[in-house]
Amino acid sequence: MREQFKVGEVVYSARYDSTASIEAEIENHSKHGWLYRIYLLSENQQQYAYQPAYELASLEHLRTLGIKI
């Protein structure tokens, strides 16, 4: 988990149990922190959604292990 992500980064969305692409950084909300527009990448949920950073997980550690995402 991180507080901030880069546009274009592929992350895991806990709310939708899906990988997702960060499409836009919306705002740093006083209550929820950074909010993002994401695009869900699973076969049955290809749609846009909005989520706070605390519901997203970075997949960088998997890339450093050599796993292609």
Short mmCIF file of C-alpha atoms in Angstrom, two decimals:
data_model
loop_
_atom_site.label_atom_id
_atom_site.label_comp_id
_atom_site.label_asym_id
_atom_site.label_seq_id
_atom_site.Cartn_x
_atom_site.Cartn_y
_atom_site.Cartn_z
CA MET A 1 0.00 0.00 0.00
CA ARG A 2 1.16 3.52 -0.77
CA GLU A 3 -0.23 7.00 -0.30
CA GLN A 4 0.31 8.09 -3.90
CA PHE A 5 0.49 6.42 -7.33
CA LYS A 6 1.59 7.46 -10.84
CA VAL A 7 -0.79 7.81 -13.78
CA GLY A 8 -0.46 4.71 -15.96
CA GLU A 9 0.64 2.45 -13.09
CA VAL A 10 -1.05 -0.95 -12.76
CA VAL A 11 -2.29 -1.59 -9.21
CA TYR A 12 -4.54 -4.00 -7.32
CA SER A 13 -8.00 -2.74 -6.34
CA ALA A 14 -9.16 -4.31 -3.07
CA ARG A 15 -12.73 -3.07 -3.48
CA TYR A 16 -13.18 -4.76 -6.88
CA ASP A 17 -10.69 -7.65 -6.39
CA SER A 18 -9.13 -6.75 -9.73
CA THR A 19 -6.03 -5.27 -11.25
CA ALA A 20 -6.56 -1.70 -12.42
CA SER A 21 -4.78 1.06 -14.30
CA ILE A 22 -4.44 4.50 -12.68
CA GLU A 23 -6.08 6.87 -15.17
CA ALA A 24 -6.01 10.16 -13.25
CA GLU A 25 -5.13 11.63 -9.89
CA ILE A 26 -8.24 13.51 -8.74
CA GLU A 27 -7.39 15.32 -5.49
CA ASN A 28 -5.82 15.09 -2.07
CA HIS A 29 -9.03 14.97 -0.03
CA SER A 30 -8.76 16.06 3.61
CA LYS A 31 -10.57 12.95 4.89
CA HIS A 32 -9.69 10.24 2.34
CA GLY A 33 -6.24 11.29 1.08
CA TRP A 34 -5.39 10.89 -2.59
CA LEU A 35 -8.34 9.90 -4.81
CA TYR A 36 -7.86 8.22 -8.19
CA ARG A 37 -9.87 7.42 -11.30
CA ILE A 38 -8.99 3.85 -12.22
CA TYR A 39 -9.90 1.50 -15.06
CA LEU A 40 -10.56 -2.09 -13.97
CA LEU A 41 -8.70 -4.66 -16.05
CA SER A 42 -10.47 -7.94 -15.14
CA GLU A 43 -12.48 -9.64 -17.88
CA ASN A 44 -15.86 -9.23 -16.17
CA GLN A 45 -15.38 -5.69 -14.82
CA GLN A 46 -13.93 -3.50 -17.54
CA GLN A 47 -15.12 -0.13 -16.29
CA TYR A 48 -13.99 3.13 -14.71
CA ALA A 49 -14.19 3.65 -10.95
CA TYR A 50 -13.00 6.10 -8.30
CA GLN A 51 -11.01 4.93 -5.28
CA PRO A 52 -8.89 6.35 -2.48
CA ALA A 53 -5.24 5.29 -2.34
CA TYR A 54 -5.78 3.24 0.84
CA GLU A 55 -7.93 0.78 -1.17
CA LEU A 56 -5.21 0.29 -3.81
CA ALA A 57 -2.05 -1.79 -3.61
CA SER A 58 1.19 -1.34 -5.52
CA LEU A 59 2.41 -4.29 -7.60
CA GLU A 60 6.02 -3.04 -7.82
CA HIS A 61 7.33 -5.73 -5.45
CA LEU A 62 6.04 -8.41 -7.86
CA ARG A 63 7.82 -6.74 -10.78
CA THR A 64 11.11 -6.72 -8.86
CA LEU A 65 10.71 -10.49 -8.42
CA GLY A 66 10.44 -10.87 -12.20
CA ILE A 67 6.68 -11.42 -12.46
CA LYS A 68 5.17 -9.79 -15.56
CA ILE A 69 1.98 -7.84 -14.90
#
